[in-house]
Amino acid sequence: MCSFSYLKQETNLTVVTEFILLGFQGGRAFRIVFFCLLLVIYCVTLLGNLLIMALVVSYSRSLHSPMYFFLTQLSFLDLVLTITVVPTMLLVVLYEGMYVSFTSCLIQYYFFLGCEALECLILTVMSYDRYQAICNPLRYTSVMTLTFCLKAVLLCWLAIVSMVLMFAVLFSQLLFCGPNIIDHFFCDFDPLLELSCSETVMIKLVSIVLVIPIVVCPLIFIIVSYGYIILTVLKIPSVTGRQKTFSTCSSHLAVVSMLYVSIISIYAFPTQIGVKKTLALFYTVITPLLNPSIYSLSNRNIKVAVKKLFSNKSGMFYTGLCNSGCPCFLDAMHSGDLRPVLPIHR
């Protein structure tokens, strides 16, 4: 896979129209095992995030609260991120590389950028929700109203859409006229800039500036919020009360830690391609998989809603079988009085 696809222009420059994603290098056995593992993770991630969204949006009334409203936004972002990155990764692993058009590559990067940046802002709003719930419980319902939640989410979306459009304009001014091989499993910022034959100082400067309001400021806000939360929790006299109160933040804190550890690690190892690909695999594949599990396992309301959902499904199955004409058999099964029926000889 060493061919290049170029488009001739009148200026004697050549413009890249396709990129080649190399992905992870390995033998056939490794690729087959890795492909199957990714496929399972992909399916589980889709089902897990769809289940969280379905439970919060339409199933359980106990989940109709600000925290769960923000959780649906988080699950939606994980869903979009997974659909954006993982299918391409599956093809790259299966075929030891993949051609992707220039336009498709940029669109994939824009969706990836929007999902990751918006997740930082949504997690920040969720930290404010936890701060109000623990530090100001009497004012919680008056502050965290539906109107406030909608405005906060809408503001986050508008900010990220504006940022993505800004990057789209900057990328449209770049010229790609050299090699078209990307040593990655999806189209990311640094690999794309390395292939550009234009001056990239401006877009790099804009990216550094935008890191401050999108990553640094939200991280500072989250740290300050949890500082106040910890101080409030420590004032609770009983150990059980402190554990119960802080447990409402444990899932959010775990998700925040995973996201920001991966982001900080990328900046700590800027030139090591293998490390960057491993970290990218973590926050594009593993994090969307773990987020539904973290919120489900540590949240009593979600666990109750899931049990209620499956119990209702089994009840509907039982009712359907009864209506199909075998009530005596099913009653015997549920009563434990199931005996073999012997034929009657006349």
CSV table of C-alpha atoms in Angstrom, one decimal:
chain,number,residue,atom,x,y,z
A,1,MET,CA,0.0,0.0,0.0
A,2,CYS,CA,2.5,2.6,-1.1
A,3,SER,CA,0.6,4.3,-4.0
A,4,PHE,CA,-0.5,7.9,-3.9
A,5,SER,CA,-3.5,9.6,-5.2
A,6,TYR,CA,-3.0,13.1,-6.5
A,7,LEU,CA,-5.0,15.7,-8.4
A,8,LYS,CA,-3.0,17.9,-10.9
A,9,GLN,CA,-3.5,21.6,-10.8
A,10,GLU,CA,-2.5,24.4,-13.1
A,11,THR,CA,0.1,25.6,-10.7
A,12,ASN,CA,2.1,22.3,-11.1
A,13,LEU,CA,1.3,21.5,-7.5
A,14,THR,CA,-0.3,18.1,-6.6
A,15,VAL,CA,-3.1,17.9,-4.1
A,16,VAL,CA,-3.8,14.8,-2.1
A,17,THR,CA,-7.3,13.4,-2.6
A,18,GLU,CA,-6.9,10.3,-0.5
A,19,PHE,CA,-5.1,9.2,2.7
A,20,ILE,CA,-3.9,5.8,3.8
A,21,LEU,CA,-4.5,4.8,7.4
A,22,LEU,CA,-1.9,2.3,8.6
A,23,GLY,CA,-3.5,1.5,12.0
A,24,PHE,CA,-1.8,-1.1,14.2
A,25,GLN,CA,0.9,-3.4,12.6
A,26,GLY,CA,0.9,-7.1,13.4
A,27,GLY,CA,0.5,-10.6,12.1
A,28,ARG,CA,-2.7,-12.2,10.8
A,29,ALA,CA,-3.5,-13.9,14.1
A,30,PHE,CA,-3.2,-10.6,16.0
A,31,ARG,CA,-5.4,-8.8,13.5
A,32,ILE,CA,-8.1,-11.4,13.6
A,33,VAL,CA,-8.2,-11.5,17.4
A,34,PHE,CA,-8.0,-7.7,17.6
A,35,PHE,CA,-10.8,-7.3,15.1
A,36,CYS,CA,-13.1,-9.7,17.0
A,37,LEU,CA,-12.3,-7.9,20.3
A,38,LEU,CA,-13.0,-4.5,18.7
A,39,LEU,CA,-16.3,-5.8,17.2
A,40,VAL,CA,-17.5,-7.0,20.5
A,41,ILE,CA,-16.5,-3.8,22.2
A,42,TYR,CA,-18.3,-1.8,19.5
A,43,CYS,CA,-21.6,-3.7,19.9
A,44,VAL,CA,-21.5,-3.5,23.7
A,45,THR,CA,-20.7,0.2,23.6
A,46,LEU,CA,-23.6,0.9,21.3
A,47,LEU,CA,-26.0,-1.2,23.4
A,48,GLY,CA,-24.8,0.2,26.7
A,49,ASN,CA,-25.1,3.9,25.7
A,50,LEU,CA,-28.5,3.3,24.0
A,51,LEU,CA,-29.8,1.6,27.1
A,52,ILE,CA,-28.7,4.5,29.3
A,53,MET,CA,-30.4,7.0,27.0
A,54,ALA,CA,-33.6,4.9,26.7
A,55,LEU,CA,-33.9,4.5,30.5
A,56,VAL,CA,-33.4,8.2,31.2
A,57,VAL,CA,-35.5,9.6,28.4
A,58,SER,CA,-38.6,7.4,28.4
A,59,TYR,CA,-38.6,4.7,30.9
A,60,SER,CA,-38.0,5.6,34.6
A,61,ARG,CA,-39.5,8.7,36.2
A,62,SER,CA,-36.9,8.5,39.0
A,63,LEU,CA,-34.2,9.3,36.4
A,64,HIS,CA,-35.8,12.5,35.3
A,65,SER,CA,-33.4,14.8,37.1
A,66,PRO,CA,-30.6,17.2,36.0
A,67,MET,CA,-27.8,14.7,36.6
A,68,TYR,CA,-29.4,12.1,34.4
A,69,PHE,CA,-30.3,14.7,31.7
A,70,PHE,CA,-26.6,15.5,31.5
A,71,LEU,CA,-25.8,11.8,31.5
A,72,THR,CA,-27.9,11.3,28.3
A,73,GLN,CA,-25.8,14.0,26.6
A,74,LEU,CA,-22.6,12.1,27.7
A,75,SER,CA,-24.0,8.8,26.4
A,76,PHE,CA,-25.0,10.5,23.1
A,77,LEU,CA,-21.5,11.9,22.6
A,78,ASP,CA,-20.0,8.5,23.4
A,79,LEU,CA,-22.3,7.0,20.9
A,80,VAL,CA,-21.4,9.4,18.1
A,81,LEU,CA,-17.7,9.1,18.9
A,82,THR,CA,-17.9,5.3,18.7
A,83,ILE,CA,-19.8,5.4,15.4
A,84,THR,CA,-17.3,7.9,14.0
A,85,VAL,CA,-14.0,6.1,14.9
A,86,VAL,CA,-14.5,2.4,15.5
A,87,PRO,CA,-16.0,1.3,12.1
A,88,THR,CA,-13.0,2.8,10.4
A,89,MET,CA,-10.7,1.1,12.9
A,90,LEU,CA,-12.3,-2.2,12.2
A,91,LEU,CA,-11.6,-1.9,8.5
A,92,VAL,CA,-8.0,-0.7,9.1
A,93,VAL,CA,-7.3,-3.7,11.3
A,94,LEU,CA,-9.0,-6.2,9.0
A,95,TYR,CA,-7.3,-5.1,5.8
A,96,GLU,CA,-3.9,-3.9,7.3
A,97,GLY,CA,-4.7,-0.4,6.2
A,98,MET,CA,-7.4,1.6,4.5
A,99,TYR,CA,-7.9,4.3,1.9
A,100,VAL,CA,-10.0,7.2,3.0
A,101,SER,CA,-10.9,10.3,1.0
A,102,PHE,CA,-9.7,13.7,1.9
A,103,THR,CA,-13.2,15.0,2.7
A,104,SER,CA,-14.1,11.9,4.8
A,105,CYS,CA,-10.9,12.2,6.7
A,106,LEU,CA,-11.6,15.8,7.7
A,107,ILE,CA,-15.2,15.1,8.5
A,108,GLN,CA,-14.2,12.3,10.8
A,109,TYR,CA,-11.7,14.6,12.6
A,110,TYR,CA,-14.4,17.3,13.0
A,111,PHE,CA,-16.8,14.8,14.7
A,112,PHE,CA,-14.1,13.4,16.9
A,113,LEU,CA,-13.0,16.9,17.9
A,114,GLY,CA,-16.5,18.0,18.6
A,115,CYS,CA,-17.4,15.0,20.7
A,116,GLU,CA,-14.2,15.1,22.9
A,117,ALA,CA,-14.4,18.9,23.4
A,118,LEU,CA,-18.1,18.8,24.2
A,119,GLU,CA,-17.6,16.0,26.7
A,120,CYS,CA,-15.2,18.2,28.6
A,121,LEU,CA,-17.8,20.9,28.9
A,122,ILE,CA,-20.7,18.5,29.8
A,123,LEU,CA,-18.6,17.0,32.5
A,124,THR,CA,-17.9,20.5,33.8
A,125,VAL,CA,-21.7,21.2,34.0
A,126,MET,CA,-22.2,17.9,35.7
A,127,SER,CA,-19.6,18.9,38.4
A,128,TYR,CA,-21.6,22.1,39.0
A,129,ASP,CA,-24.7,19.9,39.4
A,130,ARG,CA,-22.9,17.8,42.0
A,131,TYR,CA,-21.6,20.9,43.8
A,132,GLN,CA,-25.2,22.3,44.1
A,133,ALA,CA,-26.6,19.0,45.2
A,134,ILE,CA,-24.1,18.5,48.0
A,135,CYS,CA,-23.0,22.0,49.0
A,136,ASN,CA,-26.4,23.8,48.5
A,137,PRO,CA,-29.1,21.1,48.8
A,138,LEU,CA,-31.8,23.5,49.8
A,139,ARG,CA,-31.3,25.7,46.7
A,140,TYR,CA,-30.7,22.7,44.4
A,141,THR,CA,-34.2,22.6,42.9
A,142,SER,CA,-34.4,26.3,42.4
A,143,VAL,CA,-30.9,26.5,40.7
A,144,MET,CA,-30.8,23.4,38.6
A,145,THR,CA,-34.1,23.9,36.8
A,146,LEU,CA,-35.0,22.5,33.4
A,147,THR,CA,-34.5,25.9,31.8
A,148,PHE,CA,-31.0,26.2,33.3
A,149,CYS,CA,-30.0,22.7,32.2
A,150,LEU,CA,-31.3,23.3,28.6
A,151,LYS,CA,-29.5,26.7,28.4
A,152,ALA,CA,-26.3,25.2,29.8
A,153,VAL,CA,-26.3,22.3,27.3
A,154,LEU,CA,-27.3,24.6,24.4
A,155,LEU,CA,-24.4,27.0,25.3
A,156,CYS,CA,-22.0,24.1,25.3
A,157,TRP,CA,-23.2,22.9,21.9
A,158,LEU,CA,-23.0,26.4,20.4
A,159,ALA,CA,-19.4,26.9,21.7
A,160,ILE,CA,-18.2,23.5,20.3
A,161,VAL,CA,-20.0,23.9,16.9
A,162,SER,CA,-18.3,27.4,16.6
A,163,MET,CA,-14.9,25.9,17.4
A,164,VAL,CA,-15.4,23.1,14.9
A,165,LEU,CA,-16.4,25.5,12.2
A,166,MET,CA,-13.3,27.6,13.0
A,167,PHE,CA,-11.1,24.5,12.5
A,168,ALA,CA,-12.9,23.7,9.3
A,169,VAL,CA,-12.1,27.2,7.9
A,170,LEU,CA,-8.4,26.8,9.0
A,171,PHE,CA,-8.1,23.3,7.5
A,172,SER,CA,-9.6,24.6,4.2
A,173,GLN,CA,-6.7,26.9,3.9
A,174,LEU,CA,-4.1,24.2,4.2
A,175,LEU,CA,-2.6,22.4,1.1
A,176,PHE,CA,-1.8,18.7,1.2
A,177,CYS,CA,0.6,18.0,-1.6
A,178,GLY,CA,3.1,15.5,-0.3
A,179,PRO,CA,2.9,12.0,1.2
A,180,ASN,CA,-0.6,10.7,2.1
A,181,ILE,CA,0.3,8.0,4.6
A,182,ILE,CA,-1.1,8.5,8.2
A,183,ASP,CA,0.4,6.2,10.8
A,184,HIS,CA,-2.8,6.1,12.9
A,185,PHE,CA,-6.1,4.3,12.9
A,186,PHE,CA,-8.2,7.4,12.4
A,187,CYS,CA,-7.7,11.0,11.2
A,188,ASP,CA,-6.3,13.0,14.1
A,189,PHE,CA,-4.9,16.6,14.4
A,190,ASP,CA,-1.1,16.0,14.5
A,191,PRO,CA,-0.9,13.3,11.8
A,192,LEU,CA,-2.9,15.6,9.4
A,193,LEU,CA,-0.7,18.6,10.1
A,194,GLU,CA,2.4,16.6,9.5
A,195,LEU,CA,1.3,15.8,6.0
A,196,SER,CA,0.5,19.5,5.1
A,197,CYS,CA,2.9,21.4,2.9
A,198,SER,CA,1.4,24.7,3.9
A,199,GLU,CA,2.4,26.8,6.9
A,200,THR,CA,0.6,25.4,10.0
A,201,VAL,CA,1.7,28.0,12.6
A,202,MET,CA,-1.7,29.7,12.6
A,203,ILE,CA,-3.8,26.5,13.2
A,204,LYS,CA,-1.4,25.3,15.8
A,205,LEU,CA,-1.6,28.6,17.6
A,206,VAL,CA,-5.4,28.6,17.5
A,207,SER,CA,-5.4,25.0,18.9
A,208,ILE,CA,-3.2,26.0,21.8
A,209,VAL,CA,-5.3,29.0,22.6
A,210,LEU,CA,-8.6,27.0,22.5
A,211,VAL,CA,-7.1,24.4,24.8
A,212,ILE,CA,-7.5,27.0,27.6
A,213,PRO,CA,-11.3,27.5,27.5
A,214,ILE,CA,-12.1,23.9,26.4
A,215,VAL,CA,-9.7,21.8,28.6
A,216,VAL,CA,-7.8,23.9,31.2
A,217,CYS,CA,-10.6,26.1,32.5
A,218,PRO,CA,-13.1,23.2,32.8
A,219,LEU,CA,-10.5,21.1,34.6
A,220,ILE,CA,-9.8,24.0,37.1
A,221,PHE,CA,-13.6,24.4,37.6
A,222,ILE,CA,-14.0,20.7,38.3
A,223,ILE,CA,-11.1,20.7,40.8
A,224,VAL,CA,-12.5,23.7,42.6
A,225,SER,CA,-16.0,22.2,42.7
A,226,TYR,CA,-14.7,18.9,44.2
A,227,GLY,CA,-12.6,20.9,46.7
A,228,TYR,CA,-15.8,22.4,48.0
A,229,ILE,CA,-17.6,19.0,47.8
A,230,ILE,CA,-14.9,17.3,49.8
A,231,LEU,CA,-14.9,20.1,52.5
A,232,THR,CA,-18.7,19.7,52.8
A,233,VAL,CA,-18.6,15.9,53.0
A,234,LEU,CA,-15.9,16.1,55.7
A,235,LYS,CA,-18.3,18.1,57.8
A,236,ILE,CA,-20.8,15.3,57.9
A,237,PRO,CA,-20.5,13.6,61.4
A,238,SER,CA,-21.2,10.0,60.5
A,239,VAL,CA,-18.9,7.8,58.3
A,240,THR,CA,-22.0,6.2,56.6
A,241,GLY,CA,-23.3,9.7,55.8
A,242,ARG,CA,-20.0,10.8,54.3
A,243,GLN,CA,-19.7,7.6,52.2
A,244,LYS,CA,-23.3,7.8,51.0
A,245,THR,CA,-23.0,11.5,50.0
A,246,PHE,CA,-19.7,11.1,48.2
A,247,SER,CA,-20.9,8.0,46.4
A,248,THR,CA,-23.2,10.2,44.3
A,249,CYS,CA,-20.0,11.8,42.8
A,250,SER,CA,-17.9,8.6,42.4
A,251,SER,CA,-19.1,7.8,38.9
A,252,HIS,CA,-18.7,11.3,37.6
A,253,LEU,CA,-15.2,11.6,39.2
A,254,ALA,CA,-14.1,8.3,37.6
A,255,VAL,CA,-15.2,9.5,34.1
A,256,VAL,CA,-13.5,12.8,34.6
A,257,SER,CA,-10.3,11.1,35.7
A,258,MET,CA,-10.2,8.8,32.7
A,259,LEU,CA,-10.7,11.6,30.2
A,260,TYR,CA,-8.2,14.1,31.6
A,261,VAL,CA,-5.5,11.5,32.4
A,262,SER,CA,-5.6,10.5,28.7
A,263,ILE,CA,-5.6,14.2,27.5
A,264,ILE,CA,-2.7,15.1,29.8
A,265,SER,CA,-0.7,11.9,28.8
A,266,ILE,CA,-1.0,12.9,25.1
A,267,TYR,CA,0.6,16.3,25.9
A,268,ALA,CA,3.2,14.5,28.0
A,269,PHE,CA,4.3,12.2,25.1
A,270,PRO,CA,3.9,14.4,22.1
A,271,THR,CA,6.3,12.7,19.7
A,272,GLN,CA,6.0,9.0,20.6
A,273,ILE,CA,3.6,7.5,17.9
A,274,GLY,CA,3.1,4.2,19.6
A,275,VAL,CA,2.1,5.8,22.9
A,276,LYS,CA,-0.2,8.3,21.2
A,277,LYS,CA,-2.0,5.5,19.3
A,278,THR,CA,-2.4,3.5,22.5
A,279,LEU,CA,-3.8,6.6,24.4
A,280,ALA,CA,-6.1,7.4,21.4
A,281,LEU,CA,-7.3,3.8,21.6
A,282,PHE,CA,-8.2,4.3,25.2
A,283,TYR,CA,-10.2,7.5,24.9
A,284,THR,CA,-11.9,6.6,21.6
A,285,VAL,CA,-12.8,2.9,22.4
A,286,ILE,CA,-12.3,2.0,26.0
A,287,THR,CA,-13.8,5.2,27.6
A,288,PRO,CA,-17.1,5.1,25.7
A,289,LEU,CA,-17.3,1.4,26.7
A,290,LEU,CA,-16.7,2.0,30.4
A,291,ASN,CA,-18.8,5.1,30.9
A,292,PRO,CA,-22.2,3.3,30.9
A,293,SER,CA,-20.8,0.6,33.1
A,294,ILE,CA,-19.4,3.1,35.6
A,295,TYR,CA,-22.7,5.0,35.9
A,296,SER,CA,-24.8,1.7,36.0
A,297,LEU,CA,-22.7,-0.1,38.6
A,298,SER,CA,-22.4,2.8,41.0
A,299,ASN,CA,-25.9,4.3,40.6
A,300,ARG,CA,-28.8,2.6,42.5
A,301,ASN,CA,-31.5,4.3,40.4
A,302,ILE,CA,-30.1,3.1,37.1
A,303,LYS,CA,-29.7,-0.5,38.5
A,304,VAL,CA,-33.3,-0.5,39.7
A,305,ALA,CA,-34.5,0.8,36.4
A,306,VAL,CA,-32.5,-1.9,34.5
A,307,LYS,CA,-33.9,-4.6,36.7
A,308,LYS,CA,-37.4,-3.3,36.3
A,309,LEU,CA,-37.0,-3.1,32.5
A,310,PHE,CA,-35.9,-6.8,32.3
A,311,SER,CA,-38.5,-7.9,34.8
A,312,ASN,CA,-41.2,-6.2,32.7
A,313,LYS,CA,-39.8,-7.9,29.6
A,314,SER,CA,-40.0,-11.3,31.2
A,315,GLY,CA,-43.5,-10.5,32.4
A,316,MET,CA,-44.6,-9.6,28.9
A,317,PHE,CA,-43.0,-12.8,27.6
A,318,TYR,CA,-44.9,-14.8,30.3
A,319,THR,CA,-48.2,-13.1,29.4
A,320,GLY,CA,-47.7,-13.7,25.7
A,321,LEU,CA,-47.2,-17.4,26.3
A,322,CYS,CA,-50.2,-17.5,28.5
A,323,ASN,CA,-52.3,-15.9,25.8
A,324,SER,CA,-51.0,-18.3,23.3
A,325,GLY,CA,-52.9,-21.1,24.9
A,326,CYS,CA,-50.7,-22.8,27.5
A,327,PRO,CA,-51.7,-21.2,30.9
A,328,CYS,CA,-51.8,-24.5,32.8
A,329,PHE,CA,-48.2,-25.4,31.9
A,330,LEU,CA,-46.9,-21.9,32.8
A,331,ASP,CA,-48.8,-21.8,36.1
A,332,ALA,CA,-47.3,-25.2,36.9
A,333,MET,CA,-43.8,-23.9,36.1
A,334,HIS,CA,-44.2,-20.8,38.4
A,335,SER,CA,-45.8,-22.8,41.2
A,336,GLY,CA,-43.1,-25.4,41.1
A,337,ASP,CA,-45.8,-28.1,40.7
A,338,LEU,CA,-44.6,-29.4,37.3
A,339,ARG,CA,-45.3,-33.1,36.9
A,340,PRO,CA,-45.2,-35.2,33.7
A,341,VAL,CA,-48.5,-35.7,32.1
A,342,LEU,CA,-49.2,-39.4,31.4
A,343,PRO,CA,-51.2,-40.5,28.5
A,344,ILE,CA,-54.7,-41.9,29.3
A,345,HIS,CA,-55.5,-45.3,27.7
A,346,ARG,CA,-59.0,-46.1,27.1
